[in-house]
Structure formats: structure tokens, C-alpha cells
Amino acid sequence: MPANILLVEDEPAIQELIAANLTRAGHHVLRAGDAETAQRMVREALPDLVLLDWMLPGMSGIEFARRLRAQERTRAVPIIMLTARADEQDKIAGLETGADDYITKPFSPRELVARIKAVLRRRAPQATEDAVEIGGLRLDPATHRITGAGRAIVLGPTEFRLLHFLMTHPERVHSRTQLLDQVWGDHVFVEERTVDVHIRRLRSALEPFGFDRLIQTVRGSGYRLSHEPS
Ligand code: CA
């Protein structure tokens, strides 16, 4: 499954090179030349990962990372810092602001793609192709198949993404706003009740197989996927 990667890099040639490699690796790349632009883009839609240059005109990469970590909405977005400095102290400073990984320029495209994959697997499993299974319900993003008790379950694309996100983040309550951010990619232009409509569709598709009980409503808070009775 392709990840939406926000690339914040002020040097056009490097930005172009990285974007081309990530696109080739199957990702969707959004580009910003400075942290201020990146901040506006994040406000509109939450990316799966931020690839962040340390030295930027205006707000620095470190400061931007700090701001992402300081806000509830953006706290969990994985960040990989890019830097020209190989200094160990800088590396520590980068990781202390909450970056998940740190790559020193120059790096090979292959290394970058591998690091992104590792960080996504750890921090954003919904953006990877790994199959997930909970209580006999299995979802395989690579083949786009869902099976329950040995039978195929067919879902619409939004219900598929919704179930994938819930299965990769089980036992946690997600608000409608969080689900819009994570599953739809934005929370600005879609109404919150859209979430309820798709949850309802998801439940009715799972119902004949008895898996609708996994999708629980948490009154006043949102939804949760749980193996435990609510
Ligand atoms: Ca730079």
C-alpha cells in the first residue's frame, strides 16, 4: 500500500531526486520547500510520514519536528530527519526532538527507501503491506483480500481502508476526527457523520460472518476495534 510522504527539502535538486525515488518505490510524495508550507499542508491532510531536512530557510527542521510532536493531532506522525551533518551530537539532538530515524546526506536511494519502510512498519502499520489477523479475521493489503472463518469478505475501498486502520490500531478508541485524518487523509472537507456511514457499511458487510462485533462504538468518543466484548 503506498504511503503519503511529505518531503520537506529546500534544495530543488535534492527534492527532485528524493521525490523521483520515492515515487518509483510506489509512494505518493507531497513536497514543501520550507517548514511553513509543510505546516499548512499538514493542517489540510495528515501524511503517513514526514521526511524532513534539518537546515531549512525560516523555521528549522528541528523546530518543525518539535511542533509536530507537541500537538495531539500530529504527535504520532513518523518523522525521518535528513541532514548534511554527520556529527553525533546533532544526531542525538535530532532524535531527542522525537524523530524516528535520522539519515545523513549523501545517502543512497535504496537506503532511504529501506529506512522509510522500517519506520512505517514500526510506526504506521496501516501504510505497509503486512497482513493483519485478529480473532479469525484476516486482511491482506498486498492482495486486497479479507477472509473470515475461511470465507472471502468483500468490502468497498473506504471500508477496506477503515478496517485496515482499525485492525492495525486495535483496542484503542479513535475519534471521528482522527479516523477522517487517518483513513480519508483530511479532516477539513469531510463531515464527521461520513465516518458513521462507513462504519455502518463495514458492520453490515462483516455481520454475516459474525465479525461485526469487533467494531465497537464508544459512546461520546468514537470507535474501537476490539476482540474483547465491549
Ligand atoms: Ca537544506
Coordinates of C-alpha atoms in Angstrom, one line a residue, residues 7-112:
L7 CA 9.0 15.7 1.8
V8 CA 10.3 19.0 3.3
E9 CA 13.5 19.9 1.5
D10 CA 14.7 23.4 0.2
E11 CA 17.3 22.3 -2.3
P12 CA 15.4 21.7 -5.6
A13 CA 17.8 19.1 -7.0
I14 CA 17.7 17.0 -3.9
Q15 CA 14.0 17.4 -3.6
E16 CA 13.6 16.2 -7.2
L17 CA 15.9 13.3 -6.7
I18 CA 14.2 12.0 -3.5
A19 CA 10.7 12.5 -4.9
A20 CA 11.6 10.5 -8.0
N21 CA 13.0 7.7 -6.0
L22 CA 10.0 7.5 -3.6
T23 CA 7.5 7.7 -6.4
R24 CA 9.4 4.8 -8.1
A25 CA 9.1 2.9 -4.8
G26 CA 5.3 3.3 -5.0
H27 CA 4.8 6.2 -2.6
H28 CA 2.8 9.4 -3.1
V29 CA 5.0 12.3 -2.5
L30 CA 3.9 15.8 -1.4
R31 CA 6.6 18.4 -1.5
A32 CA 7.3 21.5 0.5
G33 CA 10.4 23.8 0.2
D34 CA 10.1 25.1 3.8
A35 CA 8.6 24.2 7.1
E36 CA 5.9 26.9 7.0
T37 CA 4.5 25.4 3.7
A38 CA 4.7 22.0 5.2
Q39 CA 2.8 23.1 8.3
R40 CA -0.1 24.3 6.1
M41 CA -0.1 21.0 4.2
V42 CA -0.2 19.0 7.4
R43 CA -3.1 21.1 8.6
E44 CA -5.1 20.0 5.5
A45 CA -4.1 16.4 5.4
L46 CA -2.1 14.2 7.7
P47 CA 0.7 12.4 5.9
D48 CA 1.8 8.8 6.8
L49 CA 5.4 10.0 7.2
V50 CA 7.4 13.3 7.1
L51 CA 10.9 13.3 5.5
L52 CA 12.4 16.4 7.0
D53 CA 15.5 18.3 6.1
W54 CA 17.3 19.8 9.1
M55 CA 18.5 23.0 7.6
L56 CA 15.7 25.0 6.1
P57 CA 15.1 28.7 5.4
G58 CA 12.9 30.1 8.1
M59 CA 11.7 27.6 10.6
S60 CA 14.3 24.8 11.0
G61 CA 13.5 21.1 10.6
I62 CA 14.2 20.5 14.3
E63 CA 11.7 23.2 15.2
F64 CA 9.1 21.8 12.8
A65 CA 9.6 18.3 14.3
R66 CA 9.1 19.7 17.8
R67 CA 5.9 21.4 16.8
L68 CA 4.6 18.2 15.2
R69 CA 5.3 16.3 18.4
A70 CA 3.8 19.0 20.6
Q71 CA 0.3 18.7 19.1
E72 CA -2.1 15.9 19.8
R73 CA -3.2 15.6 16.2
T74 CA 0.3 15.3 14.7
R75 CA 2.1 13.6 17.6
A76 CA 2.2 10.1 16.1
V77 CA 3.3 11.1 12.6
P78 CA 6.6 9.3 11.9
I79 CA 9.5 11.6 11.1
I80 CA 12.8 10.9 9.4
M81 CA 15.3 13.7 9.6
L82 CA 17.7 14.4 6.7
T83 CA 20.9 16.1 7.4
A84 CA 24.3 17.0 5.9
R85 CA 25.9 16.8 9.3
A86 CA 27.4 13.6 10.5
D87 CA 28.0 14.9 13.9
E88 CA 27.0 12.5 16.7
Q89 CA 25.7 15.4 18.9
D90 CA 23.4 16.5 16.1
K91 CA 22.1 13.0 15.7
I92 CA 21.2 12.9 19.4
A93 CA 19.6 16.3 19.2
G94 CA 17.5 15.2 16.2
L95 CA 16.3 12.0 17.9
E96 CA 15.6 13.9 21.1
T97 CA 13.1 16.1 19.3
G98 CA 11.2 13.0 18.5
A99 CA 12.4 12.0 15.1
D100 CA 12.1 8.3 14.5
D101 CA 15.2 8.0 12.3
Y102 CA 18.0 10.1 11.0
I103 CA 19.8 9.9 7.7
T104 CA 23.0 11.7 6.8
K105 CA 23.5 13.1 3.3
P106 CA 24.6 11.8 0.9
F107 CA 22.6 8.6 1.2
S108 CA 21.7 6.0 -1.4
P109 CA 18.0 6.0 -2.6
R110 CA 17.9 2.3 -1.7
E111 CA 18.9 3.1 1.9
L112 CA 16.3 5.8 2.1

